Amino acid sequence: MSVKLHVIHHDDHILVINKPGGLLSIPGKGPEKQDCVVARARSFFPDLPAQPAVHRLDLHTSGIMLLARTKHAHRHLVSQFQYRKVVKRYIAILDGSLAAEAGSIELAFRLDPENRPYQVLDPLNGKSGITLWHKLSEQNGRTRIEFTPLTGRTHQLRLHAAHDQGLGVPIVGDFLYGNGEDGDRMLLHSAFISFTHPGSSQTCEFTLEPPF
């Protein structure tokens, strides 16, 4: 894709990127999957460590993504994610209405190895995913919602939105769990992040409004 990578903030320790939807966070397997946030960031900041990504966003999710500029920063930030010290919030548009105004979802799920990357509920063998949510607005049969994930499982927000044991209303454009088609714009955006800066030990907060 030809969309320019936008750097929200950079210093000697971190990079904060506005990831466009449709761009991989990290490289995949094969030459056609080498274009990604990390590769593009490295073209501007060639001194990035071998593994600068401290988390990742789904291919079709847009918004704030955090990279480390040093090995020390990477260790520091990864530890914050592991111990749930990082606060993240996402904005999404759901393809339907919700009766409730707010709540929480906790479901255990895992990868379906015969249908990658699809995730399936599995209370016995799955890993628990926890999401807080509240409704922001509703218009024309669609709901604008804010998600605060307390865990970082693959496809967590998408599954929690779509599954009937979650909200039962998929994210607009989600072709895996909803009614979207491959190539549709999925309306899920990483809008806020808060963490401890690995250099200054100060709290850092970044907000980025969604493009929808």
PDB file of C-alpha atoms in Angstrom:
ATOM      1  CA  MET A   1       0.000   0.000   0.000  1.00  0.00           C
ATOM      2  CA  SER A   2       1.139   3.548  -0.723  1.00  0.00           C
ATOM      3  CA  VAL A   3      -0.213   5.379   2.356  1.00  0.00           C
ATOM      4  CA  LYS A   4       2.558   7.381   4.036  1.00  0.00           C
ATOM      5  CA  LEU A   5       3.595   6.338   7.531  1.00  0.00           C
ATOM      6  CA  HIS A   6       2.922   9.138  10.020  1.00  0.00           C
ATOM      7  CA  VAL A   7       5.251   9.487  13.026  1.00  0.00           C
ATOM      8  CA  ILE A   8       3.310  10.972  15.948  1.00  0.00           C
ATOM      9  CA  HIS A   9       6.308  11.251  18.292  1.00  0.00           C
ATOM     10  CA  HIS A  10       9.931  10.210  18.428  1.00  0.00           C
ATOM     11  CA  ASP A  11      12.805  10.618  20.858  1.00  0.00           C
ATOM     12  CA  ASP A  12      15.943   8.654  21.739  1.00  0.00           C
ATOM     13  CA  HIS A  13      13.897   5.842  23.306  1.00  0.00           C
ATOM     14  CA  ILE A  14      10.548   5.440  21.540  1.00  0.00           C
ATOM     15  CA  LEU A  15       8.633   5.885  18.307  1.00  0.00           C
ATOM     16  CA  VAL A  16       4.873   6.421  18.281  1.00  0.00           C
ATOM     17  CA  ILE A  17       3.363   5.626  14.887  1.00  0.00           C
ATOM     18  CA  ASN A  18      -0.051   6.178  13.309  1.00  0.00           C
ATOM     19  CA  LYS A  19      -0.493   2.788  11.645  1.00  0.00           C
ATOM     20  CA  PRO A  20      -2.840   2.855   8.645  1.00  0.00           C
ATOM     21  CA  GLY A  21      -5.380   0.072   8.268  1.00  0.00           C
ATOM     22  CA  GLY A  22      -4.218  -2.534   5.759  1.00  0.00           C
ATOM     23  CA  LEU A  23      -0.521  -2.336   6.693  1.00  0.00           C
ATOM     24  CA  LEU A  24       1.134  -5.156   8.635  1.00  0.00           C
ATOM     25  CA  SER A  25       2.675  -4.286  12.002  1.00  0.00           C
ATOM     26  CA  ILE A  26       5.665  -6.591  11.540  1.00  0.00           C
ATOM     27  CA  PRO A  27       6.924  -8.554   8.526  1.00  0.00           C
ATOM     28  CA  GLY A  28       5.292 -11.870   7.681  1.00  0.00           C
ATOM     29  CA  LYS A  29       6.494 -14.875   5.722  1.00  0.00           C
ATOM     30  CA  GLY A  30       7.239 -14.330   2.053  1.00  0.00           C
ATOM     31  CA  PRO A  31       8.410 -11.334   0.019  1.00  0.00           C
ATOM     32  CA  GLU A  32       4.875 -10.004  -0.386  1.00  0.00           C
ATOM     33  CA  LYS A  33       4.579  -9.537   3.397  1.00  0.00           C
ATOM     34  CA  GLN A  34       7.731  -7.501   4.044  1.00  0.00           C
ATOM     35  CA  ASP A  35       6.059  -4.085   3.774  1.00  0.00           C
ATOM     36  CA  CYS A  36       5.063  -3.222   7.332  1.00  0.00           C
ATOM     37  CA  VAL A  37       5.251  -0.567  10.040  1.00  0.00           C
ATOM     38  CA  VAL A  38       8.641  -1.813  11.259  1.00  0.00           C
ATOM     39  CA  ALA A  39      10.196  -1.807   7.765  1.00  0.00           C
ATOM     40  CA  ARG A  40       8.907   1.672   6.977  1.00  0.00           C
ATOM     41  CA  ALA A  41      10.003   3.022  10.356  1.00  0.00           C
ATOM     42  CA  ARG A  42      13.459   1.541   9.819  1.00  0.00           C
ATOM     43  CA  SER A  43      13.794   3.475   6.552  1.00  0.00           C
ATOM     44  CA  PHE A  44      13.548   6.703   8.594  1.00  0.00           C
ATOM     45  CA  PHE A  45      15.314   5.426  11.718  1.00  0.00           C
ATOM     46  CA  PRO A  46      17.959   2.907  10.543  1.00  0.00           C
ATOM     47  CA  ASP A  47      19.359   2.495  14.063  1.00  0.00           C
ATOM     48  CA  LEU A  48      16.244   0.694  15.311  1.00  0.00           C
ATOM     49  CA  PRO A  49      16.984  -2.552  17.177  1.00  0.00           C
ATOM     50  CA  ALA A  50      16.385  -5.878  15.450  1.00  0.00           C
ATOM     51  CA  GLN A  51      13.012  -6.244  17.192  1.00  0.00           C
ATOM     52  CA  PRO A  52      11.571  -2.751  17.787  1.00  0.00           C
ATOM     53  CA  ALA A  53       7.871  -3.698  18.045  1.00  0.00           C
ATOM     54  CA  VAL A  54       6.641  -4.038  21.632  1.00  0.00           C
ATOM     55  CA  HIS A  55       3.068  -4.880  20.587  1.00  0.00           C
ATOM     56  CA  ARG A  56       1.194  -5.161  17.324  1.00  0.00           C
ATOM     57  CA  LEU A  57      -2.091  -4.185  15.756  1.00  0.00           C
ATOM     58  CA  ASP A  58      -4.135  -6.409  13.451  1.00  0.00           C
ATOM     59  CA  LEU A  59      -3.566  -5.858   9.747  1.00  0.00           C
ATOM     60  CA  HIS A  60      -6.883  -4.040   9.326  1.00  0.00           C
ATOM     61  CA  THR A  61      -6.704  -2.025  12.576  1.00  0.00           C
ATOM     62  CA  SER A  62      -5.498   1.578  12.380  1.00  0.00           C
ATOM     63  CA  GLY A  63      -4.058   3.915  14.982  1.00  0.00           C
ATOM     64  CA  ILE A  64      -1.391   4.234  17.645  1.00  0.00           C
ATOM     65  CA  MET A  65       1.460   1.725  17.600  1.00  0.00           C
ATOM     66  CA  LEU A  66       4.504   1.930  19.868  1.00  0.00           C
ATOM     67  CA  LEU A  67       8.064   0.984  18.853  1.00  0.00           C
ATOM     68  CA  ALA A  68      11.269   0.916  20.891  1.00  0.00           C
ATOM     69  CA  ARG A  69      14.429   2.630  19.647  1.00  0.00           C
ATOM     70  CA  THR A  70      16.846   0.748  21.920  1.00  0.00           C
ATOM     71  CA  LYS A  71      17.124  -2.741  23.402  1.00  0.00           C
ATOM     72  CA  HIS A  72      16.702  -1.271  26.881  1.00  0.00           C
ATOM     73  CA  ALA A  73      13.519   0.523  25.855  1.00  0.00           C
ATOM     74  CA  HIS A  74      12.218  -2.666  24.250  1.00  0.00           C
ATOM     75  CA  ARG A  75      12.726  -4.705  27.436  1.00  0.00           C
ATOM     76  CA  HIS A  76      11.189  -1.950  29.559  1.00  0.00           C
ATOM     77  CA  LEU A  77       8.085  -1.577  27.389  1.00  0.00           C
ATOM     78  CA  VAL A  78       7.534  -5.301  26.817  1.00  0.00           C
ATOM     79  CA  SER A  79       7.594  -5.776  30.587  1.00  0.00           C
ATOM     80  CA  GLN A  80       4.916  -3.103  30.984  1.00  0.00           C
ATOM     81  CA  PHE A  81       2.695  -4.908  28.485  1.00  0.00           C
ATOM     82  CA  GLN A  82       3.288  -8.270  30.172  1.00  0.00           C
ATOM     83  CA  TYR A  83       2.354  -6.908  33.591  1.00  0.00           C
ATOM     84  CA  ARG A  84      -0.638  -4.950  32.238  1.00  0.00           C
ATOM     85  CA  LYS A  85       0.820  -1.557  33.080  1.00  0.00           C
ATOM     86  CA  VAL A  86      -0.054  -0.135  29.658  1.00  0.00           C
ATOM     87  CA  VAL A  87      -3.517   1.375  29.166  1.00  0.00           C
ATOM     88  CA  LYS A  88      -4.970   1.149  25.662  1.00  0.00           C
ATOM     89  CA  ARG A  89      -8.307   2.306  24.328  1.00  0.00           C
ATOM     90  CA  TYR A  90      -9.860   1.630  20.955  1.00  0.00           C
ATOM     91  CA  ILE A  91     -12.743   3.182  19.064  1.00  0.00           C
ATOM     92  CA  ALA A  92     -14.920   1.002  16.839  1.00  0.00           C
ATOM     93  CA  ILE A  93     -18.160   1.182  14.899  1.00  0.00           C
ATOM     94  CA  LEU A  94     -20.386  -1.846  15.425  1.00  0.00           C
ATOM     95  CA  ASP A  95     -22.748  -3.080  12.742  1.00  0.00           C
ATOM     96  CA  GLY A  96     -25.852  -2.910  14.913  1.00  0.00           C
ATOM     97  CA  SER A  97     -27.385  -1.575  18.117  1.00  0.00           C
ATOM     98  CA  LEU A  98     -26.678  -2.317  21.770  1.00  0.00           C
ATOM     99  CA  ALA A  99     -29.260  -2.286  24.544  1.00  0.00           C
ATOM    100  CA  ALA A 100     -26.753  -1.807  27.369  1.00  0.00           C
ATOM    101  CA  GLU A 101     -24.604   1.295  27.847  1.00  0.00           C
ATOM    102  CA  ALA A 102     -21.455  -0.296  29.278  1.00  0.00           C
ATOM    103  CA  GLY A 103     -20.055  -3.534  30.593  1.00  0.00           C
ATOM    104  CA  SER A 104     -17.237  -6.049  30.578  1.00  0.00           C
ATOM    105  CA  ILE A 105     -16.545  -9.214  28.597  1.00  0.00           C
ATOM    106  CA  GLU A 106     -14.415 -12.173  29.640  1.00  0.00           C
ATOM    107  CA  LEU A 107     -14.142 -15.084  27.214  1.00  0.00           C
ATOM    108  CA  ALA A 108     -11.469 -17.751  26.759  1.00  0.00           C
ATOM    109  CA  PHE A 109     -10.483 -18.471  23.171  1.00  0.00           C
ATOM    110  CA  ARG A 110      -7.714 -19.917  21.012  1.00  0.00           C
ATOM    111  CA  LEU A 111      -6.551 -20.186  17.422  1.00  0.00           C
ATOM    112  CA  ASP A 112      -8.438 -22.554  15.118  1.00  0.00           C
ATOM    113  CA  PRO A 113      -5.435 -24.305  13.476  1.00  0.00           C
ATOM    114  CA  GLU A 114      -7.546 -25.466  10.536  1.00  0.00           C
ATOM    115  CA  ASN A 115      -8.858 -21.971   9.841  1.00  0.00           C
ATOM    116  CA  ARG A 116      -6.019 -19.545  10.601  1.00  0.00           C
ATOM    117  CA  PRO A 117      -6.122 -16.802  11.838  1.00  0.00           C
ATOM    118  CA  TYR A 118      -9.677 -17.384  13.072  1.00  0.00           C
ATOM    119  CA  GLN A 119     -10.108 -17.619  16.848  1.00  0.00           C
ATOM    120  CA  VAL A 120     -12.680 -19.875  18.527  1.00  0.00           C
ATOM    121  CA  LEU A 121     -14.115 -19.956  22.029  1.00  0.00           C
ATOM    122  CA  ASP A 122     -12.589 -22.689  24.191  1.00  0.00           C
ATOM    123  CA  PRO A 123     -13.284 -22.426  27.945  1.00  0.00           C
ATOM    124  CA  LEU A 124     -11.031 -25.423  28.687  1.00  0.00           C
ATOM    125  CA  ASN A 125      -7.938 -24.805  26.561  1.00  0.00           C
ATOM    126  CA  GLY A 126      -8.251 -21.167  25.529  1.00  0.00           C
ATOM    127  CA  LYS A 127      -6.618 -18.114  27.083  1.00  0.00           C
ATOM    128  CA  SER A 128      -8.875 -15.625  28.803  1.00  0.00           C
ATOM    129  CA  GLY A 129      -9.429 -12.236  27.196  1.00  0.00           C
ATOM    130  CA  ILE A 130     -10.954  -9.380  29.191  1.00  0.00           C
ATOM    131  CA  THR A 131     -12.424  -6.209  27.688  1.00  0.00           C
ATOM    132  CA  LEU A 132     -14.203  -3.226  29.227  1.00  0.00           C
ATOM    133  CA  TRP A 133     -16.523  -1.274  26.942  1.00  0.00           C
ATOM    134  CA  HIS A 134     -18.942   1.598  26.865  1.00  0.00           C
ATOM    135  CA  LYS A 135     -21.230   2.977  24.210  1.00  0.00           C
ATOM    136  CA  LEU A 136     -20.398   6.440  22.889  1.00  0.00           C
ATOM    137  CA  SER A 137     -23.265   7.016  20.470  1.00  0.00           C
ATOM    138  CA  GLU A 138     -25.694   5.324  18.112  1.00  0.00           C
ATOM    139  CA  GLN A 139     -26.760   6.457  14.657  1.00  0.00           C
ATOM    140  CA  ASN A 140     -28.450   4.826  11.673  1.00  0.00           C
ATOM    141  CA  GLY A 141     -28.458   1.424  13.325  1.00  0.00           C
ATOM    142  CA  ARG A 142     -24.740   1.463  14.092  1.00  0.00           C
ATOM    143  CA  THR A 143     -23.000   1.913  17.451  1.00  0.00           C
ATOM    144  CA  ARG A 144     -19.854   3.880  18.201  1.00  0.00           C
ATOM    145  CA  ILE A 145     -18.072   2.212  21.098  1.00  0.00           C
ATOM    146  CA  GLU A 146     -14.913   2.513  23.182  1.00  0.00           C
ATOM    147  CA  PHE A 147     -13.033  -0.661  24.125  1.00  0.00           C
ATOM    148  CA  THR A 148     -10.467  -0.910  26.917  1.00  0.00           C
ATOM    149  CA  PRO A 149      -8.761  -4.308  26.660  1.00  0.00           C
ATOM    150  CA  LEU A 150      -7.219  -5.569  29.893  1.00  0.00           C
ATOM    151  CA  THR A 151      -5.487  -8.382  28.010  1.00  0.00           C
ATOM    152  CA  GLY A 152      -3.931  -8.447  24.544  1.00  0.00           C
ATOM    153  CA  ARG A 153      -5.136 -11.626  22.835  1.00  0.00           C
ATOM    154  CA  THR A 154      -5.175 -11.995  19.058  1.00  0.00           C
ATOM    155  CA  HIS A 155      -8.468 -10.699  17.611  1.00  0.00           C
ATOM    156  CA  GLN A 156      -9.752 -10.096  21.145  1.00  0.00           C
ATOM    157  CA  LEU A 157     -11.870  -7.037  20.402  1.00  0.00           C
ATOM    158  CA  ARG A 158     -13.189  -8.459  17.141  1.00  0.00           C
ATOM    159  CA  LEU A 159     -14.254 -11.716  18.786  1.00  0.00           C
ATOM    160  CA  HIS A 160     -15.675 -10.010  21.874  1.00  0.00           C
ATOM    161  CA  ALA A 161     -17.754  -7.730  19.683  1.00  0.00           C
ATOM    162  CA  ALA A 162     -19.074 -10.380  17.303  1.00  0.00           C
ATOM    163  CA  HIS A 163     -19.655 -13.470  19.429  1.00  0.00           C
ATOM    164  CA  ASP A 164     -23.102 -13.984  20.923  1.00  0.00           C
ATOM    165  CA  GLN A 165     -21.488 -14.549  24.325  1.00  0.00           C
ATOM    166  CA  GLY A 166     -19.901 -11.114  23.979  1.00  0.00           C
ATOM    167  CA  LEU A 167     -21.759  -8.165  22.468  1.00  0.00           C
ATOM    168  CA  GLY A 168     -23.198 -10.156  19.578  1.00  0.00           C
ATOM    169  CA  VAL A 169     -22.621  -7.251  17.174  1.00  0.00           C
ATOM    170  CA  PRO A 170     -19.561  -7.385  14.874  1.00  0.00           C
ATOM    171  CA  ILE A 171     -17.312  -4.486  13.970  1.00  0.00           C
ATOM    172  CA  VAL A 172     -18.177  -2.864  10.643  1.00  0.00           C
ATOM    173  CA  GLY A 173     -15.975  -4.261   7.882  1.00  0.00           C
ATOM    174  CA  ASP A 174     -14.847  -7.341   9.827  1.00  0.00           C
ATOM    175  CA  PHE A 175     -14.799 -10.105   7.227  1.00  0.00           C
ATOM    176  CA  LEU A 176     -13.647 -12.822   9.674  1.00  0.00           C
ATOM    177  CA  TYR A 177     -16.222 -12.420  12.425  1.00  0.00           C
ATOM    178  CA  GLY A 178     -18.809 -10.171  10.813  1.00  0.00           C
ATOM    179  CA  ASN A 179     -20.480  -9.408   7.506  1.00  0.00           C
ATOM    180  CA  GLY A 180     -17.628  -7.542   5.832  1.00  0.00           C
ATOM    181  CA  GLU A 181     -15.853  -8.703   2.713  1.00  0.00           C
ATOM    182  CA  ASP A 182     -12.113  -9.108   2.236  1.00  0.00           C
ATOM    183  CA  GLY A 183     -10.772  -5.675   1.346  1.00  0.00           C
ATOM    184  CA  ASP A 184     -13.382  -3.721   3.308  1.00  0.00           C
ATOM    185  CA  ARG A 185     -12.199  -1.017   5.708  1.00  0.00           C
ATOM    186  CA  MET A 186     -12.606  -2.381   9.228  1.00  0.00           C
ATOM    187  CA  LEU A 187     -13.694   0.369  11.603  1.00  0.00           C
ATOM    188  CA  LEU A 188     -11.418  -0.383  14.558  1.00  0.00           C
ATOM    189  CA  HIS A 189      -8.857   2.198  15.684  1.00  0.00           C
ATOM    190  CA  SER A 190      -6.204   2.339  18.417  1.00  0.00           C
ATOM    191  CA  ALA A 191      -7.055   5.758  19.850  1.00  0.00           C
ATOM    192  CA  PHE A 192      -5.191   6.059  23.171  1.00  0.00           C
ATOM    193  CA  ILE A 193      -2.139   4.659  24.928  1.00  0.00           C
ATOM    194  CA  SER A 194      -0.584   5.403  28.315  1.00  0.00           C
ATOM    195  CA  PHE A 195       2.707   3.943  29.555  1.00  0.00           C
ATOM    196  CA  THR A 196       5.838   4.767  31.547  1.00  0.00           C
ATOM    197  CA  HIS A 197       8.584   6.274  29.411  1.00  0.00           C
ATOM    198  CA  PRO A 198      11.629   3.941  29.465  1.00  0.00           C
ATOM    199  CA  GLY A 199      14.051   6.857  29.644  1.00  0.00           C
ATOM    200  CA  SER A 200      12.449   9.448  31.909  1.00  0.00           C
ATOM    201  CA  SER A 201      10.125   7.157  33.940  1.00  0.00           C
ATOM    202  CA  GLN A 202       7.387   9.737  33.382  1.00  0.00           C
ATOM    203  CA  THR A 203       3.865   8.784  32.321  1.00  0.00           C
ATOM    204  CA  CYS A 204       3.355   9.235  28.570  1.00  0.00           C
ATOM    205  CA  GLU A 205      -0.085   9.546  26.996  1.00  0.00           C
ATOM    206  CA  PHE A 206      -0.960   9.763  23.315  1.00  0.00           C
ATOM    207  CA  THR A 207      -4.401  10.236  21.768  1.00  0.00           C
ATOM    208  CA  LEU A 208      -5.305   9.883  18.103  1.00  0.00           C
ATOM    209  CA  GLU A 209      -8.814  10.431  16.792  1.00  0.00           C
ATOM    210  CA  PRO A 210     -10.078   7.777  14.370  1.00  0.00           C
ATOM    211  CA  PRO A 211     -10.526   8.568  10.668  1.00  0.00           C
ATOM    212  CA  PHE A 212     -14.190   7.525  10.850  1.00  0.00           C
TER     213      PHE A 212
END
